[in-house]
PDB file of C-alpha atoms and ligand atoms in Angstrom:
ATOM      1  CA  MET A1391       0.000   0.000   0.000  1.00 98.00           C
ATOM      2  CA  LYS A1392       1.443   3.358  -1.043  1.00 98.00           C
ATOM      3  CA  ILE A1393       1.130   6.309   1.346  1.00 98.00           C
ATOM      4  CA  VAL A1394       1.588   9.594  -0.497  1.00 98.00           C
ATOM      5  CA  LYS A1395       1.449  13.177   0.761  1.00 98.00           C
ATOM      6  CA  ASP A1396       2.273  15.121  -2.385  1.00 98.00           C
ATOM      7  CA  PRO A1397      -0.721  15.751  -4.699  1.00 98.00           C
ATOM      8  CA  ARG A1398       1.531  15.815  -7.807  1.00 97.00           C
ATOM      9  CA  LYS A1399       2.986  12.420  -6.914  1.00 98.00           C
ATOM     10  CA  VAL A1400      -0.541  10.995  -6.479  1.00 98.00           C
ATOM     11  CA  ASN A1401      -1.543  12.429  -9.841  1.00 98.00           C
ATOM     12  CA  SER A1402       1.458  10.884 -11.615  1.00 98.00           C
ATOM     13  CA  ILE A1403       0.841   7.438 -10.003  1.00 98.00           C
ATOM     14  CA  ILE A1404      -2.808   7.649 -11.099  1.00 98.00           C
ATOM     15  CA  LYS A1405      -1.761   8.507 -14.670  1.00 98.00           C
ATOM     16  CA  GLU A1406       0.438   5.385 -14.784  1.00 98.00           C
ATOM     17  CA  VAL A1407      -2.371   3.223 -13.372  1.00 98.00           C
ATOM     18  CA  LYS A1408      -4.819   4.614 -15.944  1.00 98.00           C
ATOM     19  CA  LEU A1409      -2.345   4.012 -18.788  1.00 98.00           C
ATOM     20  CA  LYS A1410      -2.584   0.325 -17.898  1.00 98.00           C
ATOM     21  CA  GLY A1411      -6.344   0.571 -18.445  1.00 98.00           C
ATOM     22  CA  LYS A1412      -7.163   0.181 -14.757  1.00 98.00           C
ATOM     23  CA  SER A1413     -10.185   1.772 -13.105  1.00 98.00           C
ATOM     24  CA  ILE A1414      -9.876   3.909  -9.970  1.00 98.00           C
ATOM     25  CA  GLY A1415     -12.277   3.634  -7.027  1.00 99.00           C
ATOM     26  CA  PHE A1416     -12.008   6.525  -4.573  1.00 99.00           C
ATOM     27  CA  VAL A1417     -13.144   6.933  -0.966  1.00 99.00           C
ATOM     28  CA  PRO A1418     -12.544  10.457   0.385  1.00 99.00           C
ATOM     29  CA  THR A1419     -12.507  10.546   4.199  1.00 98.00           C
ATOM     30  CA  MET A1420     -11.483  12.668   7.150  1.00 98.00           C
ATOM     31  CA  GLY A1421     -10.052   9.592   8.887  1.00 98.00           C
ATOM     32  CA  ALA A1422     -11.136   8.049  12.216  1.00 97.00           C
ATOM     33  CA  LEU A1423     -12.291   5.214   9.990  1.00 98.00           C
ATOM     34  CA  HIS A1424     -15.171   3.011  11.117  1.00 98.00           C
ATOM     35  CA  GLU A1425     -17.236   0.215   9.569  1.00 98.00           C
ATOM     36  CA  GLY A1426     -19.167   2.811   7.524  1.00 98.00           C
ATOM     37  CA  HIS A1427     -15.959   3.891   5.759  1.00 98.00           C
ATOM     38  CA  LEU A1428     -14.791   0.288   5.485  1.00 98.00           C
ATOM     39  CA  SER A1429     -17.989  -0.708   3.682  1.00 98.00           C
ATOM     40  CA  LEU A1430     -17.227   2.037   1.109  1.00 98.00           C
ATOM     41  CA  ILE A1431     -13.618   0.874   0.790  1.00 98.00           C
ATOM     42  CA  ARG A1432     -14.673  -2.765   0.297  1.00 98.00           C
ATOM     43  CA  GLN A1433     -17.178  -1.798  -2.376  1.00 98.00           C
ATOM     44  CA  ALA A1434     -14.545   0.359  -4.117  1.00 98.00           C
ATOM     45  CA  HIS A1435     -12.138  -2.592  -4.057  1.00 98.00           C
ATOM     46  CA  LYS A1436     -14.815  -4.948  -5.394  1.00 98.00           C
ATOM     47  CA  GLU A1437     -15.791  -2.703  -8.298  1.00 98.00           C
ATOM     48  CA  ASN A1438     -12.432  -1.257  -9.353  1.00 98.00           C
ATOM     49  CA  ASP A1439      -8.850  -2.264 -10.152  1.00 98.00           C
ATOM     50  CA  PHE A1440      -7.150   0.355  -7.936  1.00 98.00           C
ATOM     51  CA  THR A1441      -8.523   1.748  -4.667  1.00 99.00           C
ATOM     52  CA  VAL A1442      -7.559   5.163  -3.328  1.00 99.00           C
ATOM     53  CA  VAL A1443      -8.522   6.502   0.106  1.00 99.00           C
ATOM     54  CA  SER A1444      -7.816  10.092   1.083  1.00 99.00           C
ATOM     55  CA  ILE A1445      -7.493  11.058   4.721  1.00 98.00           C
ATOM     56  CA  PHE A1446      -7.672  14.804   5.293  1.00 98.00           C
ATOM     57  CA  VAL A1447      -9.441  16.721   8.039  1.00 98.00           C
ATOM     58  CA  ASN A1448     -10.510  19.571   5.795  1.00 98.00           C
ATOM     59  CA  PRO A1449     -10.365  22.855   7.752  1.00 98.00           C
ATOM     60  CA  MET A1450     -12.473  24.620   5.122  1.00 98.00           C
ATOM     61  CA  GLN A1451     -15.620  22.680   6.011  1.00 98.00           C
ATOM     62  CA  PHE A1452     -15.531  23.538   9.724  1.00 98.00           C
ATOM     63  CA  GLY A1453     -17.123  26.723  11.048  1.00 97.00           C
ATOM     64  CA  PRO A1454     -15.150  28.906  13.508  1.00 95.00           C
ATOM     65  CA  LYS A1455     -16.987  27.449  16.526  1.00 92.00           C
ATOM     66  CA  GLU A1456     -16.913  23.840  15.320  1.00 95.00           C
ATOM     67  CA  ASP A1457     -14.800  20.855  16.315  1.00 93.00           C
ATOM     68  CA  LEU A1458     -11.827  21.105  13.887  1.00 97.00           C
ATOM     69  CA  LYS A1459      -9.218  21.016  16.668  1.00 96.00           C
ATOM     70  CA  LYS A1460     -10.693  18.106  18.549  1.00 95.00           C
ATOM     71  CA  TYR A1461     -11.869  16.110  15.510  1.00 96.00           C
ATOM     72  CA  PRO A1462     -10.547  12.547  16.101  1.00 96.00           C
ATOM     73  CA  ARG A1463      -7.212  11.864  14.373  1.00 96.00           C
ATOM     74  CA  LEU A1464      -6.185   8.200  14.483  1.00 97.00           C
ATOM     75  CA  ILE A1465      -3.852   7.969  11.546  1.00 98.00           C
ATOM     76  CA  GLN A1466      -1.889   4.822  12.480  1.00 98.00           C
ATOM     77  CA  ASN A1467      -5.085   2.866  13.083  1.00 98.00           C
ATOM     78  CA  ASP A1468      -6.593   4.253   9.854  1.00 98.00           C
ATOM     79  CA  LEU A1469      -3.552   3.119   7.845  1.00 98.00           C
ATOM     80  CA  MET A1470      -3.723  -0.326   9.403  1.00 98.00           C
ATOM     81  CA  LEU A1471      -7.419  -0.633   8.470  1.00 98.00           C
ATOM     82  CA  CYS A1472      -6.738   0.557   4.903  1.00 98.00           C
ATOM     83  CA  LYS A1473      -3.979  -2.009   4.498  1.00 98.00           C
ATOM     84  CA  LYS A1474      -6.207  -4.786   5.821  1.00 98.00           C
ATOM     85  CA  ASP A1475      -8.897  -3.848   3.293  1.00 98.00           C
ATOM     86  CA  ASN A1476      -6.526  -3.882   0.299  1.00 97.00           C
ATOM     87  CA  VAL A1477      -6.325  -0.144  -0.337  1.00 98.00           C
ATOM     88  CA  ASP A1478      -3.697   0.508  -3.024  1.00 98.00           C
ATOM     89  CA  LEU A1479      -2.950   4.140  -2.225  1.00 99.00           C
ATOM     90  CA  VAL A1480      -3.646   6.371   0.760  1.00 99.00           C
ATOM     91  CA  PHE A1481      -3.483  10.063  -0.044  1.00 98.00           C
ATOM     92  CA  LEU A1482      -2.472  11.945   3.088  1.00 98.00           C
ATOM     93  CA  PRO A1483      -2.153  15.599   2.127  1.00 98.00           C
ATOM     94  CA  ASP A1484      -1.575  18.325   4.643  1.00 95.00           C
ATOM     95  CA  SER A1485      -3.238  21.721   4.686  1.00 96.00           C
ATOM     96  CA  LYS A1486      -0.165  23.459   3.243  1.00 95.00           C
ATOM     97  CA  ASN A1487      -0.250  21.173   0.184  1.00 92.00           C
ATOM     98  CA  LEU A1488      -3.922  21.680  -0.512  1.00 97.00           C
ATOM     99  CA  TYR A1489      -4.368  25.277   0.592  1.00 98.00           C
ATOM    100  CA  PRO A1490      -1.192  27.303  -0.016  1.00 96.00           C
ATOM    101  CA  PRO A1491      -1.301  30.908   1.274  1.00 97.00           C
ATOM    102  CA  GLU A1492      -2.324  32.266  -2.151  1.00 97.00           C
ATOM    103  CA  PHE A1493      -5.316  29.884  -2.411  1.00 98.00           C
ATOM    104  CA  GLY A1494      -8.429  31.785  -3.505  1.00 98.00           C
ATOM    105  CA  THR A1495     -10.859  29.527  -5.411  1.00 98.00           C
ATOM    106  CA  PHE A1496     -14.086  28.227  -3.908  1.00 98.00           C
ATOM    107  CA  VAL A1497     -16.721  25.946  -5.375  1.00 98.00           C
ATOM    108  CA  LYS A1498     -20.351  26.201  -4.298  1.00 98.00           C
ATOM    109  CA  VAL A1499     -23.413  24.271  -5.443  1.00 98.00           C
ATOM    110  CA  LYS A1500     -26.308  26.740  -5.193  1.00 97.00           C
ATOM    111  CA  GLY A1501     -29.625  25.726  -3.659  1.00 96.00           C
ATOM    112  CA  LEU A1502     -28.716  22.248  -2.438  1.00 98.00           C
ATOM    113  CA  SER A1503     -25.998  23.803  -0.236  1.00 98.00           C
ATOM    114  CA  ASP A1504     -28.341  26.317   1.399  1.00 97.00           C
ATOM    115  CA  CYS A1505     -30.856  24.043   3.136  1.00 98.00           C
ATOM    116  CA  LEU A1506     -30.987  21.387   5.911  1.00 98.00           C
ATOM    117  CA  CYS A1507     -27.521  21.158   7.528  1.00 98.00           C
ATOM    118  CA  ALA A1508     -26.436  24.411   5.859  1.00 98.00           C
ATOM    119  CA  LYS A1509     -28.846  26.393   8.045  1.00 96.00           C
ATOM    120  CA  SER A1510     -26.685  25.767  11.099  1.00 96.00           C
ATOM    121  CA  ARG A1511     -23.416  25.185   9.170  1.00 97.00           C
ATOM    122  CA  PRO A1512     -23.561  27.927   6.491  1.00 96.00           C
ATOM    123  CA  MET A1513     -20.066  27.467   4.945  1.00 96.00           C
ATOM    124  CA  HIS A1514     -19.813  23.721   5.434  1.00 98.00           C
ATOM    125  CA  PHE A1515     -20.820  22.472   1.988  1.00 98.00           C
ATOM    126  CA  GLN A1516     -18.740  25.070   0.172  1.00 98.00           C
ATOM    127  CA  GLY A1517     -15.763  23.639   2.080  1.00 98.00           C
ATOM    128  CA  VAL A1518     -16.761  20.107   1.083  1.00 98.00           C
ATOM    129  CA  THR A1519     -17.311  20.877  -2.611  1.00 98.00           C
ATOM    130  CA  THR A1520     -14.075  22.871  -2.818  1.00 98.00           C
ATOM    131  CA  VAL A1521     -11.973  20.045  -1.366  1.00 98.00           C
ATOM    132  CA  ILE A1522     -13.814  17.387  -3.387  1.00 99.00           C
ATOM    133  CA  THR A1523     -13.158  19.341  -6.599  1.00 98.00           C
ATOM    134  CA  LYS A1524      -9.466  19.365  -5.749  1.00 98.00           C
ATOM    135  CA  LEU A1525      -9.448  15.686  -4.776  1.00 98.00           C
ATOM    136  CA  PHE A1526     -11.282  14.666  -7.960  1.00 98.00           C
ATOM    137  CA  ASN A1527      -8.744  16.602 -10.047  1.00 98.00           C
ATOM    138  CA  ILE A1528      -5.837  14.915  -8.244  1.00 98.00           C
ATOM    139  CA  VAL A1529      -7.213  11.351  -8.021  1.00 98.00           C
ATOM    140  CA  CYS A1530      -9.269  11.298 -11.270  1.00 98.00           C
ATOM    141  CA  PRO A1531     -11.550   8.516  -9.983  1.00 98.00           C
ATOM    142  CA  ASP A1532     -13.901   6.467 -12.132  1.00 98.00           C
ATOM    143  CA  VAL A1533     -16.192   5.911  -9.160  1.00 99.00           C
ATOM    144  CA  ALA A1534     -16.287   7.835  -5.849  1.00 99.00           C
ATOM    145  CA  TYR A1535     -18.060   6.385  -2.824  1.00 99.00           C
ATOM    146  CA  PHE A1536     -20.037   8.244  -0.148  1.00 98.00           C
ATOM    147  CA  GLY A1537     -22.228   7.103   2.740  1.00 98.00           C
ATOM    148  CA  GLN A1538     -25.962   7.715   2.897  1.00 98.00           C
ATOM    149  CA  LYS A1539     -25.632   9.028   6.450  1.00 98.00           C
ATOM    150  CA  ASP A1540     -24.382  12.227   4.814  1.00 98.00           C
ATOM    151  CA  ALA A1541     -27.042  12.086   2.093  1.00 98.00           C
ATOM    152  CA  GLN A1542     -27.130  15.855   1.557  1.00 98.00           C
ATOM    153  CA  GLN A1543     -23.364  15.805   0.983  1.00 98.00           C
ATOM    154  CA  ALA A1544     -23.622  12.921  -1.521  1.00 98.00           C
ATOM    155  CA  ILE A1545     -26.466  14.623  -3.407  1.00 98.00           C
ATOM    156  CA  ILE A1546     -24.521  17.908  -3.564  1.00 98.00           C
ATOM    157  CA  ILE A1547     -21.393  16.110  -4.815  1.00 98.00           C
ATOM    158  CA  LYS A1548     -23.444  14.360  -7.511  1.00 98.00           C
ATOM    159  CA  ARG A1549     -24.744  17.780  -8.649  1.00 98.00           C
ATOM    160  CA  LEU A1550     -21.187  19.195  -8.547  1.00 98.00           C
ATOM    161  CA  SER A1551     -19.862  16.340 -10.693  1.00 98.00           C
ATOM    162  CA  GLU A1552     -22.624  16.736 -13.254  1.00 98.00           C
ATOM    163  CA  ASP A1553     -22.383  20.534 -13.343  1.00 98.00           C
ATOM    164  CA  LEU A1554     -18.587  20.549 -13.729  1.00 98.00           C
ATOM    165  CA  ASN A1555     -18.430  17.487 -16.028  1.00 98.00           C
ATOM    166  CA  PHE A1556     -16.267  15.332 -13.803  1.00 98.00           C
ATOM    167  CA  PRO A1557     -16.113  11.934 -15.531  1.00 98.00           C
ATOM    168  CA  VAL A1558     -16.875  10.151 -12.266  1.00 98.00           C
ATOM    169  CA  LYS A1559     -19.786   8.051 -11.049  1.00 98.00           C
ATOM    170  CA  ILE A1560     -20.990   9.014  -7.578  1.00 98.00           C
ATOM    171  CA  SER A1561     -22.029   5.978  -5.604  1.00 98.00           C
ATOM    172  CA  MET A1562     -23.989   6.419  -2.376  1.00 98.00           C
ATOM    173  CA  LEU A1563     -24.051   3.333  -0.154  1.00 98.00           C
ATOM    174  CA  GLU A1564     -26.414   2.513   2.678  1.00 98.00           C
ATOM    175  CA  THR A1565     -25.685   3.798   6.188  1.00 98.00           C
ATOM    176  CA  VAL A1566     -23.950   1.272   8.416  1.00 98.00           C
ATOM    177  CA  ARG A1567     -25.563   1.079  11.862  1.00 98.00           C
ATOM    178  CA  ALA A1568     -24.654  -0.352  15.235  1.00 98.00           C
ATOM    179  CA  LYS A1569     -26.873  -3.261  16.339  1.00 98.00           C
ATOM    180  CA  ASP A1570     -29.069  -0.875  18.339  1.00 98.00           C
ATOM    181  CA  GLY A1571     -29.670   1.356  15.288  1.00 98.00           C
ATOM    182  CA  LEU A1572     -27.211   4.227  15.861  1.00 98.00           C
ATOM    183  CA  ALA A1573     -25.738   5.358  12.539  1.00 98.00           C
ATOM    184  CA  LEU A1574     -21.948   4.986  12.618  1.00 98.00           C
ATOM    185  CA  SER A1575     -20.125   8.315  12.628  1.00 98.00           C
ATOM    186  CA  SER A1576     -16.650   9.459  13.619  1.00 95.00           C
ATOM    187  CA  ARG A1577     -18.377  11.977  15.913  1.00 95.00           C
ATOM    188  CA  ASN A1578     -19.927   9.129  17.968  1.00 97.00           C
ATOM    189  CA  ALA A1579     -16.495   8.962  19.617  1.00 95.00           C
ATOM    190  CA  TYR A1580     -17.416  12.164  21.509  1.00 96.00           C
ATOM    191  CA  LEU A1581     -20.491  10.578  23.141  1.00 98.00           C
ATOM    192  CA  SER A1582     -20.399   9.533  26.788  1.00 97.00           C
ATOM    193  CA  LYS A1583     -22.069   6.242  27.713  1.00 97.00           C
ATOM    194  CA  SER A1584     -25.340   7.945  28.629  1.00 98.00           C
ATOM    195  CA  GLN A1585     -25.223  10.256  25.586  1.00 98.00           C
ATOM    196  CA  ARG A1586     -24.665   7.190  23.395  1.00 98.00           C
ATOM    197  CA  GLN A1587     -27.982   5.902  24.778  1.00 98.00           C
ATOM    198  CA  ASP A1588     -29.708   9.286  24.245  1.00 98.00           C
ATOM    199  CA  ALA A1589     -28.419   9.350  20.664  1.00 98.00           C
ATOM    200  CA  LEU A1590     -30.685   6.418  19.838  1.00 98.00           C
ATOM    201  CA  VAL A1591     -33.590   8.896  19.552  1.00 98.00           C
ATOM    202  CA  LEU A1592     -32.454   9.722  16.034  1.00 98.00           C
ATOM    203  CA  SER A1593     -32.865   6.216  14.636  1.00 98.00           C
ATOM    204  CA  GLN A1594     -35.942   5.644  16.811  1.00 98.00           C
ATOM    205  CA  ALA A1595     -37.621   8.717  15.310  1.00 98.00           C
ATOM    206  CA  LEU A1596     -36.796   7.472  11.809  1.00 98.00           C
ATOM    207  CA  LYS A1597     -38.193   4.023  12.664  1.00 98.00           C
ATOM    208  CA  LEU A1598     -41.387   5.668  13.874  1.00 98.00           C
ATOM    209  CA  ALA A1599     -41.670   7.614  10.604  1.00 98.00           C
ATOM    210  CA  LYS A1600     -41.169   4.438   8.583  1.00 98.00           C
ATOM    211  CA  LYS A1601     -43.834   2.651  10.624  1.00 98.00           C
ATOM    212  CA  MET A1602     -46.329   5.478  10.022  1.00 98.00           C
ATOM    213  CA  ILE A1603     -45.616   5.412   6.290  1.00 97.00           C
ATOM    214  CA  ASP A1604     -45.936   1.612   6.162  1.00 96.00           C
ATOM    215  CA  ARG A1605     -49.367   2.056   7.753  1.00 97.00           C
ATOM    216  CA  GLY A1606     -50.402   4.441   5.004  1.00 96.00           C
ATOM    217  CA  GLU A1607     -49.565   7.916   6.389  1.00 97.00           C
ATOM    218  CA  THR A1608     -48.340  10.271   3.655  1.00 96.00           C
ATOM    219  CA  VAL A1609     -48.753  13.746   5.190  1.00 98.00           C
ATOM    220  CA  SER A1610     -45.293  15.077   6.056  1.00 98.00           C
ATOM    221  CA  LYS A1611     -46.559  17.434   8.778  1.00 98.00           C
ATOM    222  CA  LYS A1612     -48.097  14.565  10.758  1.00 98.00           C
ATOM    223  CA  ILE A1613     -45.007  12.375  10.460  1.00 98.00           C
ATOM    224  CA  ILE A1614     -42.688  15.229  11.442  1.00 98.00           C
ATOM    225  CA  SER A1615     -44.857  16.148  14.480  1.00 98.00           C
ATOM    226  CA  SER A1616     -44.760  12.564  15.745  1.00 98.00           C
ATOM    227  CA  MET A1617     -40.992  12.398  15.251  1.00 98.00           C
ATOM    228  CA  ARG A1618     -40.494  15.716  17.073  1.00 98.00           C
ATOM    229  CA  ARG A1619     -42.694  14.580  19.966  1.00 98.00           C
ATOM    230  CA  LEU A1620     -40.681  11.374  20.352  1.00 98.00           C
ATOM    231  CA  ILE A1621     -37.358  13.242  20.309  1.00 98.00           C
ATOM    232  CA  GLN A1622     -38.583  15.903  22.745  1.00 98.00           C
ATOM    233  CA  GLN A1623     -39.352  13.195  25.318  1.00 97.00           C
ATOM    234  CA  ASN A1624     -35.594  12.844  25.679  1.00 97.00           C
ATOM    235  CA  LYS A1625     -34.428  15.768  27.836  1.00 95.00           C
ATOM    236  CA  SER A1626     -30.828  15.640  26.538  1.00 96.00           C
ATOM    237  CA  ALA A1627     -31.856  15.924  22.893  1.00 98.00           C
ATOM    238  CA  LYS A1628     -32.318  19.291  21.159  1.00 98.00           C
ATOM    239  CA  ILE A1629     -33.725  19.285  17.639  1.00 98.00           C
ATOM    240  CA  ASP A1630     -31.854  21.221  14.968  1.00 98.00           C
ATOM    241  CA  TYR A1631     -34.219  20.114  12.189  1.00 98.00           C
ATOM    242  CA  VAL A1632     -36.565  17.303  11.185  1.00 98.00           C
ATOM    243  CA  GLU A1633     -37.653  17.468   7.541  1.00 98.00           C
ATOM    244  CA  ILE A1634     -39.079  15.396   4.728  1.00 98.00           C
ATOM    245  CA  VAL A1635     -37.639  16.426   1.382  1.00 98.00           C
ATOM    246  CA  ASP A1636     -37.576  15.380  -2.250  1.00 98.00           C
ATOM    247  CA  PHE A1637     -34.533  13.145  -2.784  1.00 97.00           C
ATOM    248  CA  ASN A1638     -33.307  14.994  -5.872  1.00 96.00           C
ATOM    249  CA  ASN A1639     -33.782  18.664  -5.050  1.00 97.00           C
ATOM    250  CA  LEU A1640     -33.941  18.512  -1.215  1.00 98.00           C
ATOM    251  CA  ARG A1641     -37.059  20.732  -1.185  1.00 98.00           C
ATOM    252  CA  PRO A1642     -39.633  19.993   1.538  1.00 98.00           C
ATOM    253  CA  VAL A1643     -42.584  17.887   0.366  1.00 98.00           C
ATOM    254  CA  LYS A1644     -46.089  18.208   1.819  1.00 97.00           C
ATOM    255  CA  LYS A1645     -46.950  14.615   0.953  1.00 97.00           C
ATOM    256  CA  ILE A1646     -44.725  11.636   0.460  1.00 95.00           C
ATOM    257  CA  SER A1647     -44.785  10.458  -3.121  1.00 90.00           C
ATOM    258  CA  GLY A1648     -41.788   9.224  -5.096  1.00 93.00           C
ATOM    259  CA  LYS A1649     -38.294   9.081  -3.626  1.00 96.00           C
ATOM    260  CA  CYS A1650     -38.050  11.200  -0.459  1.00 98.00           C
ATOM    261  CA  LEU A1651     -35.559  11.628   2.341  1.00 98.00           C
ATOM    262  CA  ILE A1652     -36.582  11.882   5.967  1.00 98.00           C
ATOM    263  CA  VAL A1653     -33.697  13.796   7.500  1.00 98.00           C
ATOM    264  CA  LEU A1654     -32.879  15.048  10.939  1.00 98.00           C
ATOM    265  CA  ALA A1655     -30.138  16.710  12.937  1.00 98.00           C
ATOM    266  CA  VAL A1656     -30.246  16.569  16.722  1.00 98.00           C
ATOM    267  CA  TRP A1657     -27.935  17.934  19.388  1.00 98.00           C
ATOM    268  CA  ILE A1658     -27.045  15.474  22.134  1.00 98.00           C
ATOM    269  CA  GLY A1659     -25.358  17.815  24.593  1.00 96.00           C
ATOM    270  CA  LYS A1660     -22.701  19.592  22.524  1.00 95.00           C
ATOM    271  CA  ILE A1661     -22.604  16.902  19.846  1.00 96.00           C
ATOM    272  CA  ARG A1662     -24.649  17.399  16.709  1.00 97.00           C
ATOM    273  CA  LEU A1663     -25.683  14.134  15.071  1.00 98.00           C
ATOM    274  CA  ILE A1664     -27.441  13.547  11.757  1.00 98.00           C
ATOM    275  CA  ASP A1665     -29.326  10.622  10.266  1.00 98.00           C
ATOM    276  CA  ASN A1666     -31.833   9.902   7.504  1.00 98.00           C
ATOM    277  CA  ILE A1667     -33.777   7.252   5.675  1.00 98.00           C
ATOM    278  CA  ILE A1668     -34.959   7.058   2.093  1.00 98.00           C
ATOM    279  CA  VAL A1669     -38.656   6.347   1.657  1.00 97.00           C
ATOM    280  CA  GLY A1670     -40.825   5.804  -1.369  1.00 88.00           C
ATOM    281  CA  THR A1671     -38.260   3.512  -3.011  1.00 69.00           C
ATOM    282  CA  VAL A1672     -35.738   0.829  -2.062  1.00 51.00           C
ATOM    283  CA  LEU A1673     -32.024   1.799  -2.117  1.00 47.00           C
ATOM    284  CA  LYS A1674     -29.769  -0.568  -4.018  1.00 47.00           C
ATOM    285  CA  HIS A1675     -25.983  -0.536  -3.804  1.00 47.00           C
ATOM    286  CA  GLY A1676     -24.509   1.784  -6.448  1.00 45.00           C
TER     287      GLY A1676
HETATM  288  O1  LIG B2826     -17.651  13.020   4.670  1.00 57.14           O
HETATM  289  C1  LIG B2826     -16.481  13.397   4.901  1.00 57.14           C
HETATM  290  O2  LIG B2826     -15.711  12.739   5.597  1.00 57.14           O
HETATM  291  C2  LIG B2826     -15.988  14.711   4.303  1.00 57.14           C
HETATM  292  O3  LIG B2826     -16.996  15.652   4.260  1.00 57.14           O
HETATM  293  C3  LIG B2826     -15.319  14.537   2.927  1.00 57.14           C
HETATM  294  C4  LIG B2826     -16.305  14.036   1.891  1.00 57.14           C
HETATM  295  C5  LIG B2826     -14.155  13.580   3.028  1.00 57.14           C
HETATM  296  C6  LIG B2826     -14.777  15.894   2.434  1.00 57.14           C
HETATM  297  O4  LIG B2826     -13.838  16.416   3.300  1.00 57.14           O
END
């Protein structure tokens, strides 16, 4: 497994790999890898000839009061996991490489980057789409893999790739959950034992929504009210948002018809967690 810091070196390795007619599967990450990331890496390995993982805690996607400094960094463990899962190249840039002092170009996807999580994290998605643009230009992947837990991010990146003609397929894979339903996230590492228990309200609220829909409820307002009531019963949970939106344009829908996302963000103490489910259609890998 190659570990490379220099973007130009990565780019020249990729060119050689492509000259041999090999396909590149890419999993961009911020490290602190868990089973969610590993499921993306395994799928990338299964579907491509050469698997690249990037590990970079991207300062541009953190707001001034967010957790950039304390974001978990577990690089040795991450490298060990990548090796075990047959990653061919780990791209480990540092901030100086990616954002030299003269850096001045930002990429923003309008509309999709202004709703849901953007309401409390206004610059977040611009940071994501800027770094992903750079990473796509360096790694030139055939397929890039993202988790459904960050569905808004995956949908924005799909729009970005189409709008800017990146010759890459964006693959969104199902959220990996702990046995009790909690969606895996690097930020779960911040939760105390009791907060870990409180955090179950997110998946419980989504389960409740699914149950209502299975019983024939289609009115978003009613589903959202029931979800909010359930979450509010937990004194440690503070709702950021609960919404039901169209899967493609992320606009709120009054009634569920076609592919929709039920999305929520909830504060458990000082930790903001997100989760979602897709309704109206069954998600297949790829
Ligand atoms: O989901 C993440 O870990 C990050 O937002 C990403 C896509 C690696 C961009 O920094």
